[in-house]
Amino acid sequence: MAVGKEEVEIVKARTDTREYRRIVLPNSLQVLLIADPDTDKCAASMSVSVGSFSDPQGLEGLAHFLEHMLFYASEKYPLEDSYSKYITEHGGCTNAFTSSENTNYYFDVNTDGFEEALDRFAQFFIKPLMSADATTREIKAVDSENQKNLLSDVWRMNQLQKHLSMEGHPYHKFSTGNWDTLEVGPKAKGLDTRHELIKFYEENYSANLMHLVIYAKEKLDKIQNMVEDKFQDIRNTDGSCFHCPGQPCTSEHLQILVRTVPIKEGHKLRIVWPVTPEIRHYKEGPCIYLGHLIGHEGEGSLFYVLKTLGWATGLSAGEAEWTLEFSFFKVVIDLTDAGHEHMQDIIGLLFKYIDLLKQSGIHKWIFDELSAVCETKFHYQDKIPPIDYAVNVASNMQIYPPKDWLVGSSLPSMFSQGSIQMVLEELSIDNIRIFWESKKFEGHTDKVEPWYGTAYSIEKITSSMIQEWMLCSPNENLHLPAPNVFIPTDLSLKSAQENVKFPVLLRKSSYSRLWFKPDTMFSTPKAYVKIDFNCPYAGNSPEAEVLTDIFTRLLMDCLNEYAYYAQVAGLYYGISHTDCGFQVTLVGYNHKLRILLESVVEKIATFKVKPDRFSVIKETVTKEYQNYKFQQPYQQAMYYCSLILQDHAWPWMEELGVLPHLEAEDLAKFVPVMLSRAFLECYIAGNIETSEAESMIQCIEDVFFSGPKPICQALLPSQHVTNRIVKLERGMSYFYPAEGLNPNDENSALVHYIQVHRDDFVLNVKLQLFALIAKQPAFHQLRSVEQLGYITVLMQRNDSGIRGVQFIIQSTVQGPGNIDLRVEAFLKMFESKLYEMTNEEFKSNVNALIDMKLEKHKNLREECRFYWREISDGTLKFDRRESEVAALRQLTQQELIDFFNECIKVGAPQRKTLSIGVYGNLHSSEYTAEKSEPVQPYSLKIDDIFSFRRSQSLYGSFRGVSDHSKL
């Protein structure tokens, strides 16, 4: 049987120059080929139409476990983990995920390594090897993954919603798997997990149930030949696609109010309705239309009213967790303490808004406006990394007809009053599930969800109760949104005067500095504006830092109902505090960007504190600080590492300590002082002309620095902001032990940081090459072989231009002290691998790193992030990639070995290490022992972070050094 090449017209964006071809192999494997001659990376994604809904009873997590096991080895490539080694050494990455109805495997790689990578990838679907030894080890990895989720509210609440559904329905299942479901339980029933795994693979992994996306640089014919050659041997057993048996909720699971206790501080309401899946009407977009209105944040919206009443801090609405057979429409509301006391009023107002939608009818103008926004978004979409694009499209292939594989549900174009009305009617009182989360329910629940141990109770509610809530809720002026003035109508491209490769210093005064880069790469009607207010008084104490944070949130808060329209129209903004002030960022369509920028600037200049909003924001910030203790242990370890290294960092405990004493009048007094001295570091890029960029900054300067009583004055020479990092002593090992902040968390974590040098092209590439070569062996040894924990990472670290490398490991099986020993044992083992590396292997790794460095930016945001990092760190090496490639081309293997021996090798005279150990409750006795253990020579235990920080030398700052500022 010949390969089917169907000339289906696949709808693509007007700006998309890539070529597409759909083919069907003789084994019924459906493939989409994507040819992109401009790409620097190739990618593939295989979506298999089987997921956790297909797990056999008593083997929960089997589909997810198979996803872990498949990449280990194959008959053609039997060496364990050789696939991920090959991918990593060729500048790529690989991963997979399991959802309810499909499992997706994907990778990307530098273009020269694609053909062999694809062959290795294909073999997993032809003849995988799932050895008994690897099976036992990888069950531990799945269990470790589950352990990290046990105290996560997202996972807990998701499982609780599943738990409260029909027991026989696949939605009810636990999908991750753990040691009990994959090892203990099967053994007790006389089942061999490996045998069940192979059986599951053979029954479900059939070519006719697979969809493959190939994203490559070559022409379509060449890609097609490669795919035919490598994937034709996947067997086709004519497997049948899994079909869900309708809605998972019966009347028993509807009209319920579930009170549940979260891990973190804060109150939430989740209102859920089973509805007709939008996928059946995806051109009509009923859930998109209703989600847009119920989730709107402009004046007259449900959120606006709840916010004005001081009851809510966030609201989202839309379809979630959908399949072809069932779907849920969810409204999620983040409540304040006051809002928690008004739950009934809030539900009442929600139904009043739904009634408003029913009474005012379905409006074609609203649908047309939404449709226009979606169309502009689709046709001017940013290019994204090929790996992400391949995954998105492969996921669509299972669901949509071929012409809509790229579009999916993103282009609602057919106005259908009937389909919107149908879903609107389903958002009814007698179809509702309410999940109400709060720590205030602690001790007032009588049930426990079995997989995560979430405490909850259920109360049946009636239609008359909700009608009563509606009657008693406040009479507020709820109304539909106004027409959106921010929708861009001018999408023309400005002509860049010259082909500017790097940002240029366009304008400089004692008040500001403007870096500018016109778009010469992306040909898109979008722009990026960053205004960084360097204010020395903003970060000089914990109080100042907290007040600056509250100030930026209050600005966002008072702009929200106006700027939300801009966000809907594809123009995004943010105001966030930094360690030395705050910054304003705008990104999106350039047509109306200046209007939004001027509104933001005006709000900053005329800022007034509203006491009621101050109280709400203060409450939110307080809860966020209180929730720091519920971070994953590895995140806590990384936080301590930053606190030790960064000279100006204030600890969150001190910031939480000052919060209760801060009032609205403190902020009112603080803001004029904070703004009294400022320097504006600005970056403007994209579809904007030079004169326009200069005029924007001149306008901002006029607002803040001109007039008889200017808001801001220029910084004094001594006030320019610096960022300085602790310089660890050579030959020394530092260790900071800390107890995990959540006494219920069993996980421990280690960050083993090796500080190397201050930014320097030659040293940078030596460090980067070491990290590239060591990354996969570290993962293989510490995760796959030793099974220390699911989170096992070796990565580079860059603190304001100070470079190093860090191992990050989270574990329940070993405490931090033992993990630290395993890291050092790995480095000793790696030493011999480095010495034994052939010249050919060395050159291959160098070339992989060069290819990674020469990879073009995909879109304006990505390019701006790269250049802004140079500006914000003060390094200003805009030609970094080219300079580092030049240094790499000169690098010899002996120089790399010498670098390793001097800076990385255990016991090396230049080596500087800092190990942070966070001890979970399984290893608390080790923490006690560690505190009293004698210190080894050339090592130092850090007892007090701030005494240590004060006693150390500091690296010089790149930032705030005046000779960088010359025009």
PDB file of N, CA, C and O in Angstrom, residues 161 171 247-249 254 269-278 285-296 302 315-323 326-332 350-351 353-354 357 419-420 422-428 431-435:
ATOM      1  N   GLN A 161     -12.155  16.935  42.970  1.00  0.00           N
ATOM      2  CA  GLN A 161     -13.245  17.069  41.999  1.00  0.00           C
ATOM      3  C   GLN A 161     -13.487  15.747  41.269  1.00  0.00           C
ATOM      4  O   GLN A 161     -14.626  15.368  40.999  1.00  0.00           O
ATOM      5  N   TYR A 171     -13.026   9.324  34.720  1.00  0.00           N
ATOM      6  CA  TYR A 171     -12.677  10.629  35.302  1.00  0.00           C
ATOM      7  C   TYR A 171     -12.379  10.495  36.795  1.00  0.00           C
ATOM      8  O   TYR A 171     -11.582  11.263  37.343  1.00  0.00           O
ATOM      9  N   GLN A 247     -21.052  11.956  30.623  1.00  0.00           N
ATOM     10  CA  GLN A 247     -20.725  12.824  31.761  1.00  0.00           C
ATOM     11  C   GLN A 247     -20.418  12.011  33.025  1.00  0.00           C
ATOM     12  O   GLN A 247     -21.093  11.022  33.297  1.00  0.00           O
ATOM     13  N   PRO A 248     -19.415  12.431  33.803  1.00  0.00           N
ATOM     14  CA  PRO A 248     -19.044  11.680  35.007  1.00  0.00           C
ATOM     15  C   PRO A 248     -19.871  12.025  36.250  1.00  0.00           C
ATOM     16  O   PRO A 248     -19.684  11.413  37.299  1.00  0.00           O
ATOM     17  N   CYS A 249     -20.758  13.005  36.139  1.00  0.00           N
ATOM     18  CA  CYS A 249     -21.512  13.426  37.319  1.00  0.00           C
ATOM     19  C   CYS A 249     -22.989  13.058  37.193  1.00  0.00           C
ATOM     20  O   CYS A 249     -23.636  13.433  36.213  1.00  0.00           O
ATOM     21  N   LEU A 254     -24.257  16.587  41.805  1.00  0.00           N
ATOM     22  CA  LEU A 254     -24.650  17.948  41.437  1.00  0.00           C
ATOM     23  C   LEU A 254     -25.407  18.577  42.597  1.00  0.00           C
ATOM     24  O   LEU A 254     -25.851  17.882  43.507  1.00  0.00           O
ATOM     25  N   LEU A 269     -13.242  30.050  45.745  1.00  0.00           N
ATOM     26  CA  LEU A 269     -14.510  29.431  45.336  1.00  0.00           C
ATOM     27  C   LEU A 269     -14.326  28.897  43.920  1.00  0.00           C
ATOM     28  O   LEU A 269     -13.898  29.643  43.028  1.00  0.00           O
ATOM     29  N   ARG A 270     -14.634  27.620  43.728  1.00  0.00           N
ATOM     30  CA  ARG A 270     -14.655  27.052  42.376  1.00  0.00           C
ATOM     31  C   ARG A 270     -16.089  26.645  42.089  1.00  0.00           C
ATOM     32  O   ARG A 270     -16.620  25.766  42.770  1.00  0.00           O
ATOM     33  N   ILE A 271     -16.690  27.279  41.110  1.00  0.00           N
ATOM     34  CA  ILE A 271     -18.067  26.940  40.738  1.00  0.00           C
ATOM     35  C   ILE A 271     -17.980  26.192  39.413  1.00  0.00           C
ATOM     36  O   ILE A 271     -17.409  26.700  38.437  1.00  0.00           O
ATOM     37  N   VAL A 272     -18.528  24.980  39.402  1.00  0.00           N
ATOM     38  CA  VAL A 272     -18.326  24.074  38.263  1.00  0.00           C
ATOM     39  C   VAL A 272     -19.673  23.577  37.752  1.00  0.00           C
ATOM     40  O   VAL A 272     -20.534  23.175  38.548  1.00  0.00           O
ATOM     41  N   TRP A 273     -19.832  23.595  36.426  1.00  0.00           N
ATOM     42  CA  TRP A 273     -21.023  23.009  35.792  1.00  0.00           C
ATOM     43  C   TRP A 273     -20.589  21.999  34.726  1.00  0.00           C
ATOM     44  O   TRP A 273     -19.719  22.332  33.907  1.00  0.00           O
ATOM     45  N   PRO A 274     -21.165  20.807  34.691  1.00  0.00           N
ATOM     46  CA  PRO A 274     -20.964  19.942  33.522  1.00  0.00           C
ATOM     47  C   PRO A 274     -21.707  20.571  32.332  1.00  0.00           C
ATOM     48  O   PRO A 274     -22.863  20.996  32.485  1.00  0.00           O
ATOM     49  N   VAL A 275     -21.031  20.696  31.176  1.00  0.00           N
ATOM     50  CA  VAL A 275     -21.662  21.315  30.002  1.00  0.00           C
ATOM     51  C   VAL A 275     -21.368  20.492  28.745  1.00  0.00           C
ATOM     52  O   VAL A 275     -20.517  19.598  28.759  1.00  0.00           O
ATOM     53  N   THR A 276     -22.044  20.846  27.675  1.00  0.00           N
ATOM     54  CA  THR A 276     -21.759  20.233  26.366  1.00  0.00           C
ATOM     55  C   THR A 276     -20.361  20.654  25.931  1.00  0.00           C
ATOM     56  O   THR A 276     -20.050  21.850  25.921  1.00  0.00           O
ATOM     57  N   PRO A 277     -19.490  19.696  25.563  1.00  0.00           N
ATOM     58  CA  PRO A 277     -18.119  20.074  25.173  1.00  0.00           C
ATOM     59  C   PRO A 277     -18.110  21.044  23.986  1.00  0.00           C
ATOM     60  O   PRO A 277     -18.801  20.819  22.985  1.00  0.00           O
ATOM     61  N   GLU A 278     -17.343  22.122  24.120  1.00  0.00           N
ATOM     62  CA  GLU A 278     -17.271  23.130  23.061  1.00  0.00           C
ATOM     63  C   GLU A 278     -16.702  22.555  21.766  1.00  0.00           C
ATOM     64  O   GLU A 278     -16.989  23.056  20.679  1.00  0.00           O
ATOM     65  N   GLY A 285     -17.711  28.639  19.182  1.00  0.00           N
ATOM     66  CA  GLY A 285     -17.085  29.147  20.406  1.00  0.00           C
ATOM     67  C   GLY A 285     -18.011  29.546  21.527  1.00  0.00           C
ATOM     68  O   GLY A 285     -17.832  30.633  22.109  1.00  0.00           O
ATOM     69  N   PRO A 286     -19.014  28.723  21.901  1.00  0.00           N
ATOM     70  CA  PRO A 286     -19.928  29.151  22.972  1.00  0.00           C
ATOM     71  C   PRO A 286     -19.228  29.390  24.303  1.00  0.00           C
ATOM     72  O   PRO A 286     -19.539  30.360  25.005  1.00  0.00           O
ATOM     73  N   CYS A 287     -18.278  28.533  24.669  1.00  0.00           N
ATOM     74  CA  CYS A 287     -17.587  28.700  25.965  1.00  0.00           C
ATOM     75  C   CYS A 287     -16.616  29.881  25.926  1.00  0.00           C
ATOM     76  O   CYS A 287     -16.393  30.545  26.942  1.00  0.00           O
ATOM     77  N   ILE A 288     -16.042  30.134  24.740  1.00  0.00           N
ATOM     78  CA  ILE A 288     -15.162  31.309  24.603  1.00  0.00           C
ATOM     79  C   ILE A 288     -15.979  32.581  24.830  1.00  0.00           C
ATOM     80  O   ILE A 288     -15.563  33.486  25.554  1.00  0.00           O
ATOM     81  N   TYR A 289     -17.168  32.635  24.226  1.00  0.00           N
ATOM     82  CA  TYR A 289     -18.053  33.806  24.363  1.00  0.00           C
ATOM     83  C   TYR A 289     -18.449  34.003  25.824  1.00  0.00           C
ATOM     84  O   TYR A 289     -18.318  35.102  26.391  1.00  0.00           O
ATOM     85  N   LEU A 290     -18.915  32.920  26.472  1.00  0.00           N
ATOM     86  CA  LEU A 290     -19.397  33.039  27.859  1.00  0.00           C
ATOM     87  C   LEU A 290     -18.242  33.269  28.832  1.00  0.00           C
ATOM     88  O   LEU A 290     -18.369  34.026  29.790  1.00  0.00           O
ATOM     89  N   GLY A 291     -17.113  32.626  28.589  1.00  0.00           N
ATOM     90  CA  GLY A 291     -15.934  32.838  29.442  1.00  0.00           C
ATOM     91  C   GLY A 291     -15.449  34.274  29.363  1.00  0.00           C
ATOM     92  O   GLY A 291     -15.026  34.867  30.364  1.00  0.00           O
ATOM     93  N   HIS A 292     -15.506  34.847  28.150  1.00  0.00           N
ATOM     94  CA  HIS A 292     -15.105  36.244  27.943  1.00  0.00           C
ATOM     95  C   HIS A 292     -15.961  37.179  28.795  1.00  0.00           C
ATOM     96  O   HIS A 292     -15.447  38.103  29.439  1.00  0.00           O
ATOM     97  N   LEU A 293     -17.281  36.936  28.830  1.00  0.00           N
ATOM     98  CA  LEU A 293     -18.180  37.839  29.560  1.00  0.00           C
ATOM     99  C   LEU A 293     -18.145  37.592  31.065  1.00  0.00           C
ATOM    100  O   LEU A 293     -18.013  38.531  31.859  1.00  0.00           O
ATOM    101  N   ILE A 294     -18.251  36.332  31.476  1.00  0.00           N
ATOM    102  CA  ILE A 294     -18.277  36.040  32.926  1.00  0.00           C
ATOM    103  C   ILE A 294     -16.915  36.340  33.551  1.00  0.00           C
ATOM    104  O   ILE A 294     -16.817  36.740  34.703  1.00  0.00           O
ATOM    105  N   GLY A 295     -15.850  36.170  32.761  1.00  0.00           N
ATOM    106  CA  GLY A 295     -14.498  36.425  33.275  1.00  0.00           C
ATOM    107  C   GLY A 295     -14.001  37.837  33.029  1.00  0.00           C
ATOM    108  O   GLY A 295     -12.843  38.153  33.323  1.00  0.00           O
ATOM    109  N   HIS A 296     -14.850  38.706  32.491  1.00  0.00           N
ATOM    110  CA  HIS A 296     -14.429  40.079  32.168  1.00  0.00           C
ATOM    111  C   HIS A 296     -14.085  40.836  33.443  1.00  0.00           C
ATOM    112  O   HIS A 296     -14.582  40.518  34.525  1.00  0.00           O
ATOM    113  N   LEU A 302     -18.768  41.160  36.710  1.00  0.00           N
ATOM    114  CA  LEU A 302     -18.896  40.484  38.001  1.00  0.00           C
ATOM    115  C   LEU A 302     -17.647  40.738  38.852  1.00  0.00           C
ATOM    116  O   LEU A 302     -17.745  41.081  40.035  1.00  0.00           O
ATOM    117  N   LEU A 315     -10.512  36.526  39.346  1.00  0.00           N
ATOM    118  CA  LEU A 315     -11.623  35.709  38.841  1.00  0.00           C
ATOM    119  C   LEU A 315     -11.272  35.227  37.442  1.00  0.00           C
ATOM    120  O   LEU A 315     -10.778  35.996  36.611  1.00  0.00           O
ATOM    121  N   SER A 316     -11.492  33.946  37.189  1.00  0.00           N
ATOM    122  CA  SER A 316     -11.320  33.423  35.828  1.00  0.00           C
ATOM    123  C   SER A 316     -12.527  32.568  35.495  1.00  0.00           C
ATOM    124  O   SER A 316     -13.173  32.003  36.383  1.00  0.00           O
ATOM    125  N   ALA A 317     -12.832  32.475  34.190  1.00  0.00           N
ATOM    126  CA  ALA A 317     -14.004  31.703  33.773  1.00  0.00           C
ATOM    127  C   ALA A 317     -13.743  31.084  32.413  1.00  0.00           C
ATOM    128  O   ALA A 317     -13.110  31.697  31.554  1.00  0.00           O
ATOM    129  N   GLY A 318     -14.243  29.870  32.231  1.00  0.00           N
ATOM    130  CA  GLY A 318     -14.107  29.224  30.929  1.00  0.00           C
ATOM    131  C   GLY A 318     -14.191  27.718  31.033  1.00  0.00           C
ATOM    132  O   GLY A 318     -14.316  27.154  32.128  1.00  0.00           O
ATOM    133  N   GLU A 319     -14.100  27.075  29.880  1.00  0.00           N
ATOM    134  CA  GLU A 319     -14.168  25.622  29.837  1.00  0.00           C
ATOM    135  C   GLU A 319     -12.869  25.030  30.351  1.00  0.00           C
ATOM    136  O   GLU A 319     -11.787  25.544  30.092  1.00  0.00           O
ATOM    137  N   ALA A 320     -12.992  23.925  31.090  1.00  0.00           N
ATOM    138  CA  ALA A 320     -11.796  23.241  31.603  1.00  0.00           C
ATOM    139  C   ALA A 320     -12.051  21.746  31.580  1.00  0.00           C
ATOM    140  O   ALA A 320     -13.191  21.298  31.629  1.00  0.00           O
ATOM    141  N   GLU A 321     -10.970  20.980  31.501  1.00  0.00           N
ATOM    142  CA  GLU A 321     -11.057  19.509  31.571  1.00  0.00           C
ATOM    143  C   GLU A 321     -12.070  18.923  30.605  1.00  0.00           C
ATOM    144  O   GLU A 321     -12.964  18.190  30.992  1.00  0.00           O
ATOM    145  N   TRP A 322     -11.937  19.220  29.326  1.00  0.00           N
ATOM    146  CA  TRP A 322     -12.920  18.734  28.364  1.00  0.00           C
ATOM    147  C   TRP A 322     -12.401  17.521  27.601  1.00  0.00           C
ATOM    148  O   TRP A 322     -11.208  17.335  27.421  1.00  0.00           O
ATOM    149  N   THR A 323     -13.340  16.689  27.190  1.00  0.00           N
ATOM    150  CA  THR A 323     -13.077  15.596  26.253  1.00  0.00           C
ATOM    151  C   THR A 323     -14.178  15.690  25.201  1.00  0.00           C
ATOM    152  O   THR A 323     -15.008  16.598  25.245  1.00  0.00           O
ATOM    153  N   PHE A 326     -17.461  14.782  27.513  1.00  0.00           N
ATOM    154  CA  PHE A 326     -17.911  15.594  28.647  1.00  0.00           C
ATOM    155  C   PHE A 326     -16.989  16.787  28.830  1.00  0.00           C
ATOM    156  O   PHE A 326     -15.869  16.818  28.314  1.00  0.00           O
ATOM    157  N   SER A 327     -17.503  17.752  29.574  1.00  0.00           N
ATOM    158  CA  SER A 327     -16.739  18.973  29.775  1.00  0.00           C
ATOM    159  C   SER A 327     -17.263  19.687  31.014  1.00  0.00           C
ATOM    160  O   SER A 327     -18.401  19.457  31.437  1.00  0.00           O
ATOM    161  N   PHE A 328     -16.418  20.549  31.580  1.00  0.00           N
ATOM    162  CA  PHE A 328     -16.851  21.373  32.713  1.00  0.00           C
ATOM    163  C   PHE A 328     -16.600  22.843  32.389  1.00  0.00           C
ATOM    164  O   PHE A 328     -15.565  23.189  31.819  1.00  0.00           O
ATOM    165  N   PHE A 329     -17.535  23.681  32.769  1.00  0.00           N
ATOM    166  CA  PHE A 329     -17.331  25.133  32.718  1.00  0.00           C
ATOM    167  C   PHE A 329     -17.057  25.567  34.151  1.00  0.00           C
ATOM    168  O   PHE A 329     -17.821  25.234  35.058  1.00  0.00           O
ATOM    169  N   LYS A 330     -15.945  26.282  34.351  1.00  0.00           N
ATOM    170  CA  LYS A 330     -15.551  26.647  35.721  1.00  0.00           C
ATOM    171  C   LYS A 330     -15.430  28.153  35.882  1.00  0.00           C
ATOM    172  O   LYS A 330     -14.928  28.846  35.003  1.00  0.00           O
ATOM    173  N   VAL A 331     -15.871  28.623  37.045  1.00  0.00           N
ATOM    174  CA  VAL A 331     -15.589  29.995  37.470  1.00  0.00           C
ATOM    175  C   VAL A 331     -14.793  29.876  38.770  1.00  0.00           C
ATOM    176  O   VAL A 331     -15.250  29.240  39.721  1.00  0.00           O
ATOM    177  N   VAL A 332     -13.584  30.425  38.774  1.00  0.00           N
ATOM    178  CA  VAL A 332     -12.724  30.345  39.962  1.00  0.00           C
ATOM    179  C   VAL A 332     -12.528  31.760  40.508  1.00  0.00           C
ATOM    180  O   VAL A 332     -12.109  32.660  39.776  1.00  0.00           O
ATOM    181  N   LEU A 350     -23.092  36.000  41.076  1.00  0.00           N
ATOM    182  CA  LEU A 350     -22.723  35.227  39.885  1.00  0.00           C
ATOM    183  C   LEU A 350     -23.984  34.851  39.092  1.00  0.00           C
ATOM    184  O   LEU A 350     -24.044  35.029  37.867  1.00  0.00           O
ATOM    185  N   PHE A 351     -24.996  34.357  39.797  1.00  0.00           N
ATOM    186  CA  PHE A 351     -26.216  33.962  39.098  1.00  0.00           C
ATOM    187  C   PHE A 351     -27.010  35.174  38.591  1.00  0.00           C
ATOM    188  O   PHE A 351     -27.700  35.096  37.582  1.00  0.00           O
ATOM    189  N   TYR A 353     -25.520  37.723  37.344  1.00  0.00           N
ATOM    190  CA  TYR A 353     -24.820  38.057  36.094  1.00  0.00           C
ATOM    191  C   TYR A 353     -25.228  37.079  34.985  1.00  0.00           C
ATOM    192  O   TYR A 353     -25.448  37.482  33.829  1.00  0.00           O
ATOM    193  N   ILE A 354     -25.350  35.797  35.344  1.00  0.00           N
ATOM    194  CA  ILE A 354     -25.794  34.799  34.356  1.00  0.00           C
ATOM    195  C   ILE A 354     -27.214  35.139  33.896  1.00  0.00           C
ATOM    196  O   ILE A 354     -27.534  35.045  32.699  1.00  0.00           O
ATOM    197  N   LEU A 357     -27.086  37.868  31.376  1.00  0.00           N
ATOM    198  CA  LEU A 357     -26.715  37.359  30.051  1.00  0.00           C
ATOM    199  C   LEU A 357     -27.929  36.738  29.362  1.00  0.00           C
ATOM    200  O   LEU A 357     -28.114  36.883  28.154  1.00  0.00           O
ATOM    201  N   SER A 419     -26.107  27.738  19.893  1.00  0.00           N
ATOM    202  CA  SER A 419     -25.110  26.965  20.657  1.00  0.00           C
ATOM    203  C   SER A 419     -24.672  27.723  21.913  1.00  0.00           C
ATOM    204  O   SER A 419     -24.422  27.123  22.954  1.00  0.00           O
ATOM    205  N   ILE A 420     -24.594  29.072  21.834  1.00  0.00           N
ATOM    206  CA  ILE A 420     -24.237  29.854  23.032  1.00  0.00           C
ATOM    207  C   ILE A 420     -25.366  29.744  24.057  1.00  0.00           C
ATOM    208  O   ILE A 420     -25.120  29.519  25.252  1.00  0.00           O
ATOM    209  N   MET A 422     -27.471  27.347  24.400  1.00  0.00           N
ATOM    210  CA  MET A 422     -27.517  25.987  24.946  1.00  0.00           C
ATOM    211  C   MET A 422     -26.572  25.863  26.152  1.00  0.00           C
ATOM    212  O   MET A 422     -26.959  25.356  27.208  1.00  0.00           O
ATOM    213  N   VAL A 423     -25.323  26.355  26.001  1.00  0.00           N
ATOM    214  CA  VAL A 423     -24.364  26.262  27.117  1.00  0.00           C
ATOM    215  C   VAL A 423     -24.791  27.197  28.251  1.00  0.00           C
ATOM    216  O   VAL A 423     -24.690  26.839  29.427  1.00  0.00           O
ATOM    217  N   LEU A 424     -25.314  28.367  27.889  1.00  0.00           N
ATOM    218  CA  LEU A 424     -25.773  29.316  28.912  1.00  0.00           C
ATOM    219  C   LEU A 424     -26.863  28.683  29.786  1.00  0.00           C
ATOM    220  O   LEU A 424     -26.864  28.841  31.010  1.00  0.00           O
ATOM    221  N   GLU A 425     -27.773  27.948  29.156  1.00  0.00           N
ATOM    222  CA  GLU A 425     -28.840  27.271  29.916  1.00  0.00           C
ATOM    223  C   GLU A 425     -28.274  26.203  30.842  1.00  0.00           C
ATOM    224  O   GLU A 425     -28.854  25.893  31.887  1.00  0.00           O
ATOM    225  N   GLU A 426     -27.121  25.626  30.446  1.00  0.00           N
ATOM    226  CA  GLU A 426     -26.500  24.577  31.278  1.00  0.00           C
ATOM    227  C   GLU A 426     -25.842  25.158  32.538  1.00  0.00           C
ATOM    228  O   GLU A 426     -25.549  24.424  33.485  1.00  0.00           O
ATOM    229  N   LEU A 427     -25.576  26.476  32.534  1.00  0.00           N
ATOM    230  CA  LEU A 427     -25.004  27.136  33.717  1.00  0.00           C
ATOM    231  C   LEU A 427     -26.146  27.447  34.688  1.00  0.00           C
ATOM    232  O   LEU A 427     -26.419  28.598  35.020  1.00  0.00           O
ATOM    233  N   SER A 428     -26.803  26.384  35.139  1.00  0.00           N
ATOM    234  CA  SER A 428     -28.036  26.573  35.901  1.00  0.00           C
ATOM    235  C   SER A 428     -27.836  26.239  37.377  1.00  0.00           C
ATOM    236  O   SER A 428     -26.834  25.636  37.769  1.00  0.00           O
ATOM    237  N   ASN A 431     -27.545  22.435  38.261  1.00  0.00           N
ATOM    238  CA  ASN A 431     -26.470  21.697  37.586  1.00  0.00           C
ATOM    239  C   ASN A 431     -25.116  21.998  38.227  1.00  0.00           C
ATOM    240  O   ASN A 431     -24.080  21.707  37.655  1.00  0.00           O
ATOM    241  N   ILE A 432     -25.144  22.592  39.437  1.00  0.00           N
ATOM    242  CA  ILE A 432     -23.941  23.244  39.974  1.00  0.00           C
ATOM    243  C   ILE A 432     -23.173  22.358  40.957  1.00  0.00           C
ATOM    244  O   ILE A 432     -23.749  21.537  41.665  1.00  0.00           O
ATOM    245  N   ARG A 433     -21.844  22.554  40.956  1.00  0.00           N
ATOM    246  CA  ARG A 433     -20.953  21.974  41.973  1.00  0.00           C
ATOM    247  C   ARG A 433     -20.120  23.135  42.513  1.00  0.00           C
ATOM    248  O   ARG A 433     -19.448  23.819  41.745  1.00  0.00           O
ATOM    249  N   ILE A 434     -20.180  23.363  43.821  1.00  0.00           N
ATOM    250  CA  ILE A 434     -19.407  24.465  44.419  1.00  0.00           C
ATOM    251  C   ILE A 434     -18.333  23.869  45.328  1.00  0.00           C
ATOM    252  O   ILE A 434     -18.639  23.089  46.236  1.00  0.00           O
ATOM    253  N   PHE A 435     -17.085  24.236  45.066  1.00  0.00           N
ATOM    254  CA  PHE A 435     -15.969  23.819  45.921  1.00  0.00           C
ATOM    255  C   PHE A 435     -15.436  25.075  46.606  1.00  0.00           C
ATOM    256  O   PHE A 435     -14.994  26.012  45.943  1.00  0.00           O
TER     257      PHE A 435
END
